[in-house]
mmCIF file of C-alpha atoms in Angstrom:
data_model
loop_
_atom_site.group_PDB
_atom_site.id
_atom_site.type_symbol
_atom_site.label_atom_id
_atom_site.label_comp_id
_atom_site.label_asym_id
_atom_site.label_seq_id
_atom_site.Cartn_x
_atom_site.Cartn_y
_atom_site.Cartn_z
ATOM 1 C CA MET A 1 10.405 -19.314 -7.528
ATOM 2 C CA PRO A 2 9.529 -15.619 -7.192
ATOM 3 C CA ARG A 3 11.513 -13.460 -4.843
ATOM 4 C CA PRO A 4 9.579 -12.734 -1.658
ATOM 5 C CA LEU A 5 8.090 -9.323 -1.111
ATOM 6 C CA ILE A 6 10.107 -7.129 1.231
ATOM 7 C CA ILE A 7 8.088 -5.044 3.694
ATOM 8 C CA HIS A 8 10.147 -2.220 5.210
ATOM 9 C CA THR A 9 9.303 -0.857 8.645
ATOM 10 C CA TRP A 10 11.024 0.673 11.684
ATOM 11 C CA GLU A 11 13.638 -1.306 13.566
ATOM 12 C CA TRP A 12 11.990 -0.259 16.832
ATOM 13 C CA VAL A 13 9.214 1.998 18.107
ATOM 14 C CA PRO A 14 8.046 2.892 21.663
ATOM 15 C CA GLU A 15 5.286 0.747 23.157
ATOM 16 C CA GLY A 16 2.424 3.119 22.270
ATOM 17 C CA PRO A 17 2.323 2.566 18.510
ATOM 18 C CA ARG A 18 3.216 -1.141 18.600
ATOM 19 C CA GLY A 19 0.569 -3.091 16.753
ATOM 20 C CA PHE A 20 -0.511 0.050 14.868
ATOM 21 C CA VAL A 21 2.481 0.939 12.665
ATOM 22 C CA ARG A 22 1.204 0.796 9.105
ATOM 23 C CA ASP A 23 3.420 -2.057 7.964
ATOM 24 C CA VAL A 24 0.770 -4.187 9.703
ATOM 25 C CA ARG A 25 -1.521 -3.436 6.757
ATOM 26 C CA LEU A 26 0.971 -4.938 4.315
ATOM 27 C CA ARG A 27 1.743 -7.973 6.478
ATOM 28 C CA TRP A 28 -1.992 -8.563 6.872
ATOM 29 C CA ALA A 29 -2.664 -8.331 3.131
ATOM 30 C CA ALA A 30 0.234 -10.666 2.324
ATOM 31 C CA GLN A 31 -1.042 -13.144 4.936
ATOM 32 C CA GLU A 32 -4.566 -13.041 3.507
ATOM 33 C CA ALA A 33 -3.270 -13.599 -0.020
ATOM 34 C CA GLY A 34 -0.684 -16.239 0.895
ATOM 35 C CA LEU A 35 2.140 -14.126 -0.548
ATOM 36 C CA PRO A 36 5.618 -14.852 0.888
ATOM 37 C CA TYR A 37 7.332 -11.834 2.431
ATOM 38 C CA GLU A 38 10.289 -10.751 4.501
ATOM 39 C CA VAL A 39 10.468 -7.784 6.845
ATOM 40 C CA GLN A 40 13.455 -5.446 6.730
ATOM 41 C CA THR A 41 13.945 -2.533 9.079
ATOM 42 C CA VAL A 42 15.250 1.032 9.031
ATOM 43 C CA PRO A 43 16.319 3.121 12.050
ATOM 44 C CA PHE A 44 13.469 4.884 13.859
ATOM 45 C CA GLU A 45 15.452 7.940 14.913
ATOM 46 C CA ASP A 46 17.693 8.519 11.898
ATOM 47 C CA ARG A 47 15.557 9.410 8.883
ATOM 48 C CA GLY A 48 18.362 10.526 6.604
ATOM 49 C CA PRO A 49 18.769 10.765 2.832
ATOM 50 C CA ALA A 50 18.752 6.986 2.262
ATOM 51 C CA HIS A 51 15.359 6.745 3.970
ATOM 52 C CA LEU A 52 13.940 9.816 2.239
ATOM 53 C CA GLU A 53 15.025 8.325 -1.081
ATOM 54 C CA ARG A 54 12.601 5.477 -0.432
ATOM 55 C CA GLN A 55 9.919 7.368 1.518
ATOM 56 C CA PRO A 56 10.063 11.121 0.881
ATOM 57 C CA PHE A 57 7.998 12.036 3.972
ATOM 58 C CA GLY A 58 10.259 10.051 6.328
ATOM 59 C CA GLN A 59 7.549 7.513 7.153
ATOM 60 C CA VAL A 60 7.064 3.755 6.885
ATOM 61 C CA PRO A 61 6.098 1.339 5.425
ATOM 62 C CA PHE A 62 7.517 0.894 1.999
ATOM 63 C CA LEU A 63 7.599 -2.181 -0.193
ATOM 64 C CA THR A 64 9.995 -3.917 -2.559
ATOM 65 C CA ASP A 65 8.616 -6.401 -5.071
ATOM 66 C CA GLY A 66 11.432 -7.307 -7.442
ATOM 67 C CA GLU A 67 12.006 -4.217 -9.570
ATOM 68 C CA ILE A 68 8.944 -2.452 -8.180
ATOM 69 C CA THR A 69 9.376 -0.150 -5.195
ATOM 70 C CA LEU A 70 6.442 1.593 -3.549
ATOM 71 C CA PHE A 71 5.713 3.842 -0.596
ATOM 72 C CA GLU A 72 2.304 4.846 0.862
ATOM 73 C CA SER A 73 0.433 2.025 2.554
ATOM 74 C CA GLY A 74 -2.517 2.626 0.202
ATOM 75 C CA ALA A 75 -0.375 2.182 -2.917
ATOM 76 C CA CYS A 76 1.350 -0.878 -1.449
ATOM 77 C CA LEU A 77 -1.998 -2.447 -0.502
ATOM 78 C CA LEU A 78 -3.445 -1.861 -3.944
ATOM 79 C CA HIS A 79 -0.341 -3.457 -5.487
ATOM 80 C CA LEU A 80 -0.761 -6.532 -3.273
ATOM 81 C CA ALA A 81 -4.535 -6.631 -3.781
ATOM 82 C CA ARG A 82 -4.110 -6.928 -7.530
ATOM 83 C CA LYS A 83 -2.169 -10.141 -6.991
ATOM 84 C CA SER A 84 -5.016 -11.962 -5.284
ATOM 85 C CA GLU A 85 -8.757 -12.315 -5.753
ATOM 86 C CA VAL A 86 -8.981 -12.895 -1.994
ATOM 87 C CA LEU A 87 -8.314 -9.172 -1.600
ATOM 88 C CA LEU A 88 -9.832 -7.679 -4.751
ATOM 89 C CA PRO A 89 -12.688 -9.120 -6.836
ATOM 90 C CA ARG A 90 -11.829 -9.597 -10.490
ATOM 91 C CA ASP A 91 -15.271 -8.803 -11.913
ATOM 92 C CA PRO A 92 -15.450 -5.098 -12.826
ATOM 93 C CA VAL A 93 -18.492 -4.292 -10.656
ATOM 94 C CA GLY A 94 -17.100 -6.025 -7.573
ATOM 95 C CA GLU A 95 -13.694 -4.456 -8.118
ATOM 96 C CA ALA A 96 -15.248 -0.978 -8.397
ATOM 97 C CA GLN A 97 -17.184 -1.523 -5.157
ATOM 98 C CA ALA A 98 -14.035 -2.600 -3.339
ATOM 99 C CA LEU A 99 -12.013 0.317 -4.747
ATOM 100 C CA GLN A 100 -14.522 2.999 -3.784
ATOM 101 C CA TRP A 101 -14.614 1.737 -0.199
ATOM 102 C CA PHE A 102 -10.843 1.328 -0.143
ATOM 103 C CA PHE A 103 -10.503 5.028 -0.979
ATOM 104 C CA ALA A 104 -13.317 5.914 1.424
ATOM 105 C CA ALA A 105 -11.344 4.331 4.269
ATOM 106 C CA LEU A 106 -8.206 6.300 3.410
ATOM 107 C CA ASN A 107 -9.643 9.592 2.217
ATOM 108 C CA SER A 108 -13.052 10.027 3.897
ATOM 109 C CA MET A 109 -12.443 8.238 7.190
ATOM 110 C CA GLU A 110 -8.709 8.305 7.914
ATOM 111 C CA MET A 111 -8.470 11.885 6.604
ATOM 112 C CA VAL A 112 -10.660 12.876 9.545
ATOM 113 C CA SER A 113 -9.812 10.264 12.187
ATOM 114 C CA VAL A 114 -6.027 10.618 12.136
ATOM 115 C CA PRO A 115 -5.932 14.447 12.394
ATOM 116 C CA TRP A 116 -8.673 14.213 15.071
ATOM 117 C CA TRP A 117 -6.560 11.649 16.956
ATOM 118 C CA PHE A 118 -3.457 13.812 16.493
ATOM 119 C CA LEU A 119 -5.208 16.793 18.118
ATOM 120 C CA GLU A 120 -6.378 14.557 20.979
ATOM 121 C CA VAL A 121 -2.946 13.140 21.781
ATOM 122 C CA THR A 122 -1.122 16.447 21.395
ATOM 123 C CA GLY A 123 -3.432 17.989 23.992
ATOM 124 C CA ALA A 124 -5.443 20.470 21.960
ATOM 125 C CA LYS A 125 -7.755 22.380 24.315
ATOM 126 C CA GLU A 126 -10.699 21.943 22.013
ATOM 127 C CA ASN A 127 -10.767 19.477 19.161
ATOM 128 C CA GLY A 128 -12.243 21.278 16.182
ATOM 129 C CA LEU A 129 -12.565 18.063 14.198
ATOM 130 C CA THR A 130 -14.931 16.253 16.584
ATOM 131 C CA GLY A 131 -18.149 17.150 14.781
ATOM 132 C CA TRP A 132 -16.700 16.099 11.460
ATOM 133 C CA LEU A 133 -15.530 12.766 12.867
ATOM 134 C CA ASP A 134 -18.966 12.179 14.424
ATOM 135 C CA SER A 135 -20.632 12.802 11.083
ATOM 136 C CA ARG A 136 -18.367 10.405 9.205
ATOM 137 C CA LEU A 137 -18.763 7.658 11.809
ATOM 138 C CA ALA A 138 -22.542 8.075 11.827
ATOM 139 C CA HIS A 139 -22.701 7.761 8.038
ATOM 140 C CA LEU A 140 -20.595 4.616 8.159
ATOM 141 C CA GLU A 141 -22.661 3.197 11.008
ATOM 142 C CA ALA A 142 -25.749 3.510 8.796
ATOM 143 C CA VAL A 143 -24.021 1.497 6.072
ATOM 144 C CA LEU A 144 -22.687 -1.218 8.384
ATOM 145 C CA ALA A 145 -26.018 -1.601 10.159
ATOM 146 C CA LYS A 146 -27.285 -3.063 6.883
ATOM 147 C CA ARG A 147 -24.443 -5.304 5.799
ATOM 148 C CA GLU A 148 -21.555 -7.391 6.984
ATOM 149 C CA TRP A 149 -18.846 -6.339 4.511
ATOM 150 C CA LEU A 150 -18.304 -3.085 2.635
ATOM 151 C CA ALA A 151 -18.098 -4.450 -0.911
ATOM 152 C CA ALA A 152 -19.047 -7.410 -3.079
ATOM 153 C CA GLY A 153 -20.772 -9.279 -0.225
ATOM 154 C CA ARG A 154 -17.538 -10.609 1.233
ATOM 155 C CA PHE A 155 -14.219 -9.638 2.838
ATOM 156 C CA THR A 156 -12.023 -7.512 0.556
ATOM 157 C CA VAL A 157 -9.062 -5.184 0.919
ATOM 158 C CA ALA A 158 -11.628 -2.435 1.599
ATOM 159 C CA ASP A 159 -12.523 -4.120 4.900
ATOM 160 C CA LEU A 160 -8.853 -4.632 5.727
ATOM 161 C CA ILE A 161 -8.084 -0.947 5.463
ATOM 162 C CA MET A 162 -11.362 0.334 6.949
ATOM 163 C CA ALA A 163 -11.002 -1.919 9.995
ATOM 164 C CA ASP A 164 -7.395 -0.862 10.444
ATOM 165 C CA VAL A 165 -8.446 2.796 10.362
ATOM 166 C CA LEU A 166 -11.301 2.231 12.825
ATOM 167 C CA ARG A 167 -9.576 -0.045 15.341
ATOM 168 C CA VAL A 168 -7.582 2.863 16.849
ATOM 169 C CA PRO A 169 -8.716 2.795 20.506
ATOM 170 C CA LYS A 170 -9.441 6.517 20.843
ATOM 171 C CA VAL A 171 -11.573 6.492 17.702
ATOM 172 C CA ARG A 172 -13.480 3.403 18.879
ATOM 173 C CA ALA A 173 -14.048 4.864 22.321
ATOM 174 C CA HIS A 174 -15.346 8.079 20.833
ATOM 175 C CA GLY A 175 -19.020 7.250 20.472
ATOM 176 C CA ARG A 176 -21.687 4.585 20.392
ATOM 177 C CA TYR A 177 -21.613 2.847 17.067
ATOM 178 C CA PRO A 178 -22.640 -0.774 17.640
ATOM 179 C CA ALA A 179 -22.569 -1.885 13.993
ATOM 180 C CA LEU A 180 -19.171 -0.319 13.551
ATOM 181 C CA GLU A 181 -17.904 -1.940 16.750
ATOM 182 C CA ALA A 182 -19.147 -5.369 15.631
ATOM 183 C CA TYR A 183 -17.578 -4.825 12.217
ATOM 184 C CA VAL A 184 -14.135 -4.025 13.655
ATOM 185 C CA ALA A 185 -14.365 -7.070 15.938
ATOM 186 C CA ARG A 186 -15.378 -9.277 12.986
ATOM 187 C CA VAL A 187 -12.624 -8.114 10.656
ATOM 188 C CA THR A 188 -9.825 -8.067 13.221
ATOM 189 C CA ALA A 189 -10.707 -11.607 14.367
ATOM 190 C CA ARG A 190 -9.288 -12.892 11.078
ATOM 191 C CA PRO A 191 -6.192 -15.057 11.664
ATOM 192 C CA ALA A 192 -4.226 -13.101 9.042
ATOM 193 C CA PHE A 193 -4.699 -9.885 11.026
ATOM 194 C CA VAL A 194 -3.869 -11.509 14.355
ATOM 195 C CA LYS A 195 -0.632 -12.949 12.976
ATOM 196 C CA ALA A 196 0.326 -9.676 11.267
ATOM 197 C CA ARG A 197 -0.221 -7.637 14.424
ATOM 198 C CA ASP A 198 1.421 -10.166 16.742
ATOM 199 C CA ASP A 199 4.460 -10.450 14.454
ATOM 200 C CA GLN A 200 4.839 -6.676 14.425
ATOM 201 C CA VAL A 201 4.568 -6.391 18.212
ATOM 202 C CA ALA A 202 7.055 -9.227 18.701
ATOM 203 C CA GLY A 203 9.530 -7.656 16.282
ATOM 204 C CA PHE A 204 9.528 -4.313 18.082
ATOM 205 C CA ALA A 205 9.733 -6.012 21.490
ATOM 206 C CA ALA A 206 12.744 -8.049 20.348
ATOM 207 C CA ALA A 207 14.488 -4.798 19.403
ATOM 208 C CA ASP A 208 14.149 -3.536 22.991
ATOM 209 C CA GLY A 209 17.143 -5.730 23.832
ATOM 210 C CA GLY A 210 19.656 -3.499 22.106
ATOM 211 C CA ARG A 211 18.364 -0.476 24.019
ATOM 212 C CA GLY A 212 18.823 -1.526 27.651
ATOM 213 C CA MET B 1 -20.061 4.012 -29.681
ATOM 214 C CA PRO B 2 -19.494 3.789 -25.927
ATOM 215 C CA ARG B 3 -21.847 5.582 -23.624
ATOM 216 C CA PRO B 4 -20.274 8.743 -22.228
ATOM 217 C CA LEU B 5 -19.111 8.848 -18.643
ATOM 218 C CA ILE B 6 -21.493 10.628 -16.294
ATOM 219 C CA ILE B 7 -19.888 12.856 -13.659
ATOM 220 C CA HIS B 8 -22.293 13.710 -10.829
ATOM 221 C CA THR B 9 -21.876 16.926 -8.860
ATOM 222 C CA TRP B 10 -23.993 19.516 -7.046
ATOM 223 C CA GLU B 11 -26.608 21.497 -8.920
ATOM 224 C CA TRP B 12 -25.356 24.663 -7.212
ATOM 225 C CA VAL B 13 -22.895 25.751 -4.526
ATOM 226 C CA PRO B 14 -22.142 29.191 -2.977
ATOM 227 C CA GLU B 15 -19.372 31.229 -4.595
ATOM 228 C CA GLY B 16 -16.620 30.195 -2.149
ATOM 229 C CA PRO B 17 -16.134 26.596 -3.271
ATOM 230 C CA ARG B 18 -16.737 27.226 -6.986
ATOM 231 C CA GLY B 19 -13.771 25.947 -8.945
ATOM 232 C CA PHE B 20 -12.788 23.653 -6.065
ATOM 233 C CA VAL B 21 -15.620 21.110 -5.821
ATOM 234 C CA ARG B 22 -14.011 17.739 -6.410
ATOM 235 C CA ASP B 23 -15.871 16.933 -9.606
ATOM 236 C CA VAL B 24 -13.231 19.184 -11.179
ATOM 237 C CA ARG B 25 -10.762 16.338 -10.707
ATOM 238 C CA LEU B 26 -12.881 14.000 -12.804
ATOM 239 C CA ARG B 27 -13.630 16.583 -15.509
ATOM 240 C CA TRP B 28 -9.898 17.343 -15.686
ATOM 241 C CA ALA B 29 -8.905 13.692 -15.995
ATOM 242 C CA ALA B 30 -11.516 13.061 -18.682
ATOM 243 C CA GLN B 31 -10.309 16.134 -20.578
ATOM 244 C CA GLU B 32 -6.684 14.994 -20.393
ATOM 245 C CA ALA B 33 -7.602 11.516 -21.615
ATOM 246 C CA GLY B 34 -10.044 12.662 -24.300
ATOM 247 C CA LEU B 35 -12.881 10.676 -22.723
ATOM 248 C CA PRO B 36 -16.393 11.935 -23.523
ATOM 249 C CA TYR B 37 -18.480 12.804 -20.465
ATOM 250 C CA GLU B 38 -21.692 14.428 -19.343
ATOM 251 C CA VAL B 39 -22.329 16.228 -16.072
ATOM 252 C CA GLN B 40 -25.468 15.485 -14.059
ATOM 253 C CA THR B 41 -26.398 17.264 -10.869
ATOM 254 C CA VAL B 42 -27.957 16.518 -7.500
ATOM 255 C CA PRO B 43 -29.465 19.040 -5.065
ATOM 256 C CA PHE B 44 -26.941 20.756 -2.782
ATOM 257 C CA GLU B 45 -29.252 21.112 0.207
ATOM 258 C CA ASP B 46 -31.227 17.866 0.085
ATOM 259 C CA ARG B 47 -28.907 14.929 0.675
ATOM 260 C CA GLY B 48 -31.553 12.296 1.148
ATOM 261 C CA PRO B 49 -31.644 8.511 0.753
ATOM 262 C CA ALA B 50 -31.258 8.589 -3.062
ATOM 263 C CA HIS B 51 -28.047 10.573 -2.709
ATOM 264 C CA LEU B 52 -26.709 8.469 0.171
ATOM 265 C CA GLU B 53 -27.360 5.377 -1.928
ATOM 266 C CA ARG B 54 -24.796 6.679 -4.404
ATOM 267 C CA GLN B 55 -22.468 8.481 -1.979
ATOM 268 C CA PRO B 56 -22.829 7.221 1.595
ATOM 269 C CA PHE B 57 -21.144 10.268 3.174
ATOM 270 C CA GLY B 58 -23.444 12.741 1.407
ATOM 271 C CA GLN B 59 -20.642 14.184 -0.712
ATOM 272 C CA VAL B 60 -19.851 14.601 -4.406
ATOM 273 C CA PRO B 61 -18.556 13.640 -6.929
ATOM 274 C CA PHE B 62 -19.618 10.236 -8.057
ATOM 275 C CA LEU B 63 -19.260 8.589 -11.423
ATOM 276 C CA THR B 64 -21.291 6.371 -13.731
ATOM 277 C CA ASP B 65 -19.485 4.417 -16.451
ATOM 278 C CA GLY B 66 -22.000 2.015 -17.990
ATOM 279 C CA GLU B 67 -22.597 -0.643 -15.334
ATOM 280 C CA ILE B 68 -19.830 0.671 -13.100
ATOM 281 C CA THR B 69 -20.721 3.182 -10.409
ATOM 282 C CA LEU B 70 -18.098 4.733 -8.164
ATOM 283 C CA PHE B 71 -17.827 7.319 -5.401
ATOM 284 C CA GLU B 72 -14.652 8.855 -3.867
ATOM 285 C CA SER B 73 -12.733 11.137 -6.192
ATOM 286 C CA GLY B 74 -9.632 8.958 -5.711
ATOM 287 C CA ALA B 75 -11.434 5.804 -6.841
ATOM 288 C CA CYS B 76 -13.042 7.627 -9.779
ATOM 289 C CA LEU B 77 -9.692 9.077 -10.858
ATOM 290 C CA LEU B 78 -7.982 5.702 -10.703
ATOM 291 C CA HIS B 79 -10.796 4.223 -12.797
ATOM 292 C CA LEU B 80 -10.336 6.950 -15.416
ATOM 293 C CA ALA B 81 -6.541 6.757 -15.275
ATOM 294 C CA ARG B 82 -6.593 3.089 -16.198
ATOM 295 C CA LYS B 83 -8.316 4.008 -19.451
ATOM 296 C CA SER B 84 -5.500 6.211 -20.701
ATOM 297 C CA GLU B 85 -1.716 6.102 -20.779
ATOM 298 C CA VAL B 86 -1.790 9.903 -20.721
ATOM 299 C CA LEU B 87 -2.788 9.622 -17.068
ATOM 300 C CA LEU B 88 -1.107 6.392 -15.969
ATOM 301 C CA PRO B 89 2.029 4.816 -17.467
ATOM 302 C CA ARG B 90 1.551 1.226 -18.594
ATOM 303 C CA ASP B 91 5.029 -0.039 -17.724
ATOM 304 C CA PRO B 92 5.015 -1.525 -14.203
ATOM 305 C CA VAL B 93 7.767 0.682 -12.786
ATOM 306 C CA GLY B 94 6.242 3.896 -14.121
ATOM 307 C CA GLU B 95 2.776 2.837 -12.986
ATOM 308 C CA ALA B 96 4.082 2.104 -9.476
ATOM 309 C CA GLN B 97 5.744 5.522 -9.305
ATOM 310 C CA ALA B 98 2.532 7.236 -10.345
ATOM 311 C CA LEU B 99 0.437 5.205 -7.907
ATOM 312 C CA GLN B 100 2.623 5.900 -4.875
ATOM 313 C CA TRP B 101 2.478 9.641 -5.542
ATOM 314 C CA PHE B 102 -1.229 9.471 -6.276
ATOM 315 C CA PHE B 103 -1.788 8.011 -2.811
ATOM 316 C CA ALA B 104 0.725 10.435 -1.297
ATOM 317 C CA ALA B 105 -1.374 13.344 -2.576
ATOM 318 C CA LEU B 106 -4.560 11.923 -1.058
ATOM 319 C CA ASN B 107 -3.287 10.310 2.108
ATOM 320 C CA SER B 108 -0.093 12.163 3.125
ATOM 321 C CA MET B 109 -0.855 15.659 1.835
ATOM 322 C CA GLU B 110 -4.639 16.064 1.682
ATOM 323 C CA MET B 111 -5.030 14.149 4.955
ATOM 324 C CA VAL B 112 -3.205 17.048 6.613
ATOM 325 C CA SER B 113 -4.086 20.013 4.392
ATOM 326 C CA VAL B 114 -7.871 19.606 4.383
ATOM 327 C CA PRO B 115 -8.285 19.222 8.172
ATOM 328 C CA TRP B 116 -5.802 22.110 8.628
ATOM 329 C CA TRP B 117 -7.863 24.212 6.213
ATOM 330 C CA PHE B 118 -11.072 23.162 7.974
ATOM 331 C CA LEU B 119 -9.709 24.375 11.324
ATOM 332 C CA GLU B 120 -8.636 27.662 9.703
ATOM 333 C CA VAL B 121 -12.004 28.420 8.118
ATOM 334 C CA THR B 122 -14.028 27.360 11.141
ATOM 335 C CA GLY B 123 -12.085 29.832 13.266
ATOM 336 C CA ALA B 124 -10.101 27.572 15.578
ATOM 337 C CA LYS B 125 -8.186 29.740 18.051
ATOM 338 C CA GLU B 126 -5.011 27.777 17.521
ATOM 339 C CA ASN B 127 -4.490 25.389 14.644
ATOM 340 C CA GLY B 128 -2.886 22.271 16.082
ATOM 341 C CA LEU B 129 -2.141 20.895 12.637
ATOM 342 C CA THR B 130 0.133 23.726 11.452
ATOM 343 C CA GLY B 131 3.427 22.055 12.350
ATOM 344 C CA TRP B 132 2.377 18.853 10.647
ATOM 345 C CA LEU B 133 1.336 20.704 7.485
ATOM 346 C CA ASP B 134 4.652 22.592 7.468
ATOM 347 C CA SER B 135 6.558 19.338 7.697
ATOM 348 C CA ARG B 136 4.665 17.721 4.824
ATOM 349 C CA LEU B 137 5.036 20.772 2.593
ATOM 350 C CA ALA B 138 8.759 21.005 3.349
ATOM 351 C CA HIS B 139 9.284 17.360 2.447
ATOM 352 C CA LEU B 140 7.420 17.837 -0.813
ATOM 353 C CA GLU B 141 9.330 21.047 -1.557
ATOM 354 C CA ALA B 142 12.587 19.059 -1.318
ATOM 355 C CA VAL B 143 11.260 16.577 -3.901
ATOM 356 C CA LEU B 144 9.938 19.199 -6.316
ATOM 357 C CA ALA B 145 13.118 21.264 -6.100
ATOM 358 C CA LYS B 146 14.795 18.396 -7.955
ATOM 359 C CA ARG B 147 12.245 17.497 -10.602
ATOM 360 C CA GLU B 148 9.434 18.771 -12.719
ATOM 361 C CA TRP B 149 6.882 15.955 -12.320
ATOM 362 C CA LEU B 150 6.266 13.524 -9.487
ATOM 363 C CA ALA B 151 6.491 10.250 -11.414
ATOM 364 C CA ALA B 152 7.860 8.706 -14.572
ATOM 365 C CA GLY B 153 9.459 11.942 -15.798
ATOM 366 C CA ARG B 154 6.214 13.351 -17.167
ATOM 367 C CA PHE B 155 2.692 14.505 -16.258
ATOM 368 C CA THR B 156 0.561 11.738 -14.744
ATOM 369 C CA VAL B 157 -2.599 11.471 -12.667
ATOM 370 C CA ALA B 158 -0.325 11.892 -9.622
ATOM 371 C CA ASP B 159 0.394 15.485 -10.670
ATOM 372 C CA LEU B 160 -3.282 16.088 -11.373
ATOM 373 C CA ILE B 161 -4.310 15.156 -7.856
ATOM 374 C CA MET B 162 -1.300 16.655 -6.067
ATOM 375 C CA ALA B 163 -1.753 20.006 -7.826
ATOM 376 C CA ASP B 164 -5.463 19.975 -7.037
ATOM 377 C CA VAL B 165 -4.694 19.368 -3.356
ATOM 378 C CA LEU B 166 -2.039 22.104 -3.251
ATOM 379 C CA ARG B 167 -3.816 24.824 -5.243
ATOM 380 C CA VAL B 168 -6.150 25.681 -2.334
ATOM 381 C CA PRO B 169 -5.346 29.367 -1.718
ATOM 382 C CA LYS B 170 -4.944 29.134 2.071
ATOM 383 C CA VAL B 171 -2.540 26.207 1.731
ATOM 384 C CA ARG B 172 -0.506 28.020 -0.934
ATOM 385 C CA ALA B 173 -0.377 31.209 1.106
ATOM 386 C CA HIS B 174 0.792 29.319 4.161
ATOM 387 C CA GLY B 175 4.545 29.369 3.609
ATOM 388 C CA ARG B 176 7.379 29.966 1.205
ATOM 389 C CA TYR B 177 7.764 26.982 -1.035
ATOM 390 C CA PRO B 178 9.011 28.226 -4.409
ATOM 391 C CA ALA B 179 9.363 24.828 -6.083
ATOM 392 C CA LEU B 180 5.900 23.867 -4.933
ATOM 393 C CA GLU B 181 4.476 27.176 -6.137
ATOM 394 C CA ALA B 182 6.085 26.747 -9.566
ATOM 395 C CA TYR B 183 4.792 23.175 -9.724
ATOM 396 C CA VAL B 184 1.187 24.191 -9.017
ATOM 397 C CA ALA B 185 1.435 26.964 -11.627
ATOM 398 C CA ARG B 186 2.888 24.516 -14.176
ATOM 399 C CA VAL B 187 0.278 21.815 -13.664
ATOM 400 C CA THR B 188 -2.743 24.107 -13.452
ATOM 401 C CA ALA B 189 -1.698 25.901 -16.664
ATOM 402 C CA ARG B 190 -2.695 22.770 -18.580
ATOM 403 C CA PRO B 191 -5.656 23.476 -20.898
ATOM 404 C CA ALA B 192 -7.518 20.427 -19.578
ATOM 405 C CA PHE B 193 -7.494 21.870 -16.057
ATOM 406 C CA VAL B 194 -8.499 25.344 -17.188
ATOM 407 C CA LYS B 195 -11.463 23.979 -19.134
ATOM 408 C CA ALA B 196 -12.512 21.675 -16.280
ATOM 409 C CA ARG B 197 -12.432 24.480 -13.726
ATOM 410 C CA ASP B 198 -14.071 27.059 -15.981
ATOM 411 C CA ASP B 199 -16.849 24.611 -16.911
ATOM 412 C CA GLN B 200 -17.519 23.933 -13.241
ATOM 413 C CA VAL B 201 -17.628 27.618 -12.320
ATOM 414 C CA ALA B 202 -19.922 28.385 -15.263
ATOM 415 C CA GLY B 203 -22.268 25.559 -14.335
ATOM 416 C CA PHE B 204 -22.705 26.760 -10.766
ATOM 417 C CA ALA B 205 -23.092 30.376 -11.912
ATOM 418 C CA ALA B 206 -25.809 29.365 -14.368
ATOM 419 C CA ALA B 207 -27.709 27.761 -11.494
ATOM 420 C CA ASP B 208 -27.809 31.090 -9.637
ATOM 421 C CA GLY B 209 -30.657 32.069 -11.957
ATOM 422 C CA GLY B 210 -33.184 29.793 -10.313
ATOM 423 C CA ARG B 211 -32.363 31.238 -6.894
ATOM 424 C CA GLY B 212 -33.120 34.955 -7.370
#
């Protein structure tokens, strides 16, 4: 029997980010693919040498799969996706479609939405990234107005990551994008996402106990 | 004989971005791997339906490899990297190391450096991303102070993309990161990069002629 995957995340976070810490992406992918996994935690406040050895930017998640260790949620997701056709089509054309949209979620959408969000929550007087975010969302809206899934005519890891990028409340509240809104609702209604998110929230809530 | 790869980029761009348009990443990877390729161009100003069909955000590059079509420089690079051990180690541990750093370049470094750069060049009064960029660069400096290459003890596609992200002049001028500076110099001294960049610059310069 193979050793279970180990998904590493924080021991605890404040209420704000609960449900949104990026280990949820890995839990979700493992749930979709039926891959057994355990969750192990590292301290939230103390990001010392042992943590930096595994994640050199002091972030989470990171993954252990036997001898393989990986950081970056994108790299971890791609590693998991290759284990299951549920996540990544095996035919070369379908795989290419899924990969291009997988990278689009991380590098065309999240590259704008996360810095835009960061400026919003840190109280920038004017958010210089708003026009760029609008443009990206409008382009994506045009795509999703014409189809249900990003690649290969069905759910893939590209939808998992794109929906996770887009479900951030501030980003969703930013404009009127009905196809995009319906898409996020459709993807995040999947039982694998609901379990992944609920498990994460429950884990952080359970850790409140030691902090009374 | 296999059909050559086709790398699609702009027909022309102003002088500022010459040498930095992201097709250089694909040319560079193909040069490193010894893969034959052609360059085809699309109009810079007119990003109509035919362009959006290939690149839904109206950007370049995109790639044609026989029946496979791909957009997103990250997806294209990964596709090319899988064709050559020069770019991506074949042993699972080495491949995982290269992949995590490949994603780190795109999603931890470029996700901060490009929006930071965008705010700089669009004249934001205060750049709310400066502290975040500093933190990312400092973390990377600590890694590169201890080793020559990011993964597997040798040049991989992770160095290609990380060096391309970091060689942007404003980012390099931003702070004092000697290990990072030496790393960018080391990676961009590779003949494959020099040819890729020079070919791009020459191509755009040649297109000036039709614009007198």
